[in-house]
GROMACS .gro file of C-alpha atoms in nm:
model
   66
    1MET     CA    1   6.504   8.239   7.036
    2SER     CA    2   6.443   8.281   6.664
    3LYS     CA    3   6.231   8.060   6.441
    4LYS     CA    4   6.373   7.828   6.177
    5SER     CA    5   6.388   7.972   5.826
    6LYS     CA    6   6.224   7.656   5.683
    7GLU     CA    7   5.962   7.434   5.841
    8LYS     CA    8   5.754   7.134   5.730
    9PHE     CA    9   5.382   7.115   5.804
   10GLU     CA   10   5.186   6.792   5.760
   11VAL     CA   11   4.811   6.788   5.698
   12ILE     CA   12   4.689   6.592   5.998
   13GLU     CA   13   4.404   6.343   5.984
   14GLY     CA   14   4.065   6.515   5.974
   15GLU     CA   15   4.218   6.851   5.878
   16THR     CA   16   4.147   7.020   5.546
   17ILE     CA   17   4.422   7.166   5.328
   18ASP     CA   18   4.279   7.514   5.386
   19ALA     CA   19   4.297   7.463   5.763
   20CYS     CA   20   4.660   7.355   5.731
   21LEU     CA   21   4.741   7.662   5.519
   22ASP     CA   22   4.577   7.881   5.785
   23ARG     CA   23   4.792   7.709   6.050
   24ILE     CA   24   5.105   7.777   5.842
   25LYS     CA   25   5.012   8.146   5.809
   26ALA     CA   26   4.935   8.176   6.182
   27ALA     CA   27   5.282   8.036   6.259
   28GLY     CA   28   5.440   8.311   6.048
   29TYR     CA   29   5.534   8.106   5.742
   30PHE     CA   30   5.426   8.089   5.378
   31PRO     CA   31   5.412   7.763   5.175
   32VAL     CA   32   5.664   7.713   4.896
   33ARG     CA   33   5.620   7.343   4.809
   34ARG     CA   34   5.357   7.072   4.846
   35THR     CA   35   5.443   6.702   4.835
   36GLU     CA   36   5.215   6.400   4.848
   37GLU     CA   37   5.313   6.047   4.942
   38PRO     CA   38   5.080   5.750   4.900
   39ILE     CA   39   5.016   5.521   5.196
   40PHE     CA   40   4.984   5.155   5.102
   41ALA     CA   41   4.823   4.858   5.275
   42GLU     CA   42   4.956   4.508   5.220
   43THR     CA   43   4.693   4.253   5.112
   44ILE     CA   44   4.729   3.886   5.024
   45GLU     CA   45   4.514   3.759   4.737
   46ASP     CA   46   4.552   3.409   4.593
   47GLY     CA   47   4.881   3.369   4.781
   48LYS     CA   48   5.031   3.682   4.625
   49VAL     CA   49   5.117   3.995   4.819
   50GLN     CA   50   4.970   4.311   4.672
   51TYR     CA   51   5.007   4.669   4.785
   52VAL     CA   52   4.690   4.877   4.762
   53PRO     CA   53   4.689   5.256   4.809
   54VAL     CA   54   4.463   5.344   5.101
   55ASP     CA   55   4.548   5.706   5.183
   56ARG     CA   56   4.794   5.987   5.116
   57LYS     CA   57   5.018   6.208   5.326
   58ILE     CA   58   5.037   6.575   5.228
   59VAL     CA   59   5.333   6.781   5.351
   60PHE     CA   60   5.393   7.151   5.292
   61GLU     CA   61   5.740   7.301   5.304
   62ALA     CA   62   5.719   7.661   5.423
   63LYS     CA   63   5.956   7.955   5.459
   64LEU     CA   64   5.954   8.216   5.732
   65ILE     CA   65   5.784   8.546   5.647
   66GLU     CA   66   6.041   8.821   5.703
   0.00000   0.00000   0.00000
């Protein structure tokens, strides 16, 4: 069975970006795009709902090394 030509790799909690890049390389891929998405927490202050950024999710899109 062959591998997919494109794959997404997410930096898991407690993992460094370098460790994720090493994991991508070990899987036989090379990164082509990096995206970051903020993670918000909902807080209520003075009766108003506010969304506060608490973390971020980093995802690499990678292509198969031929």
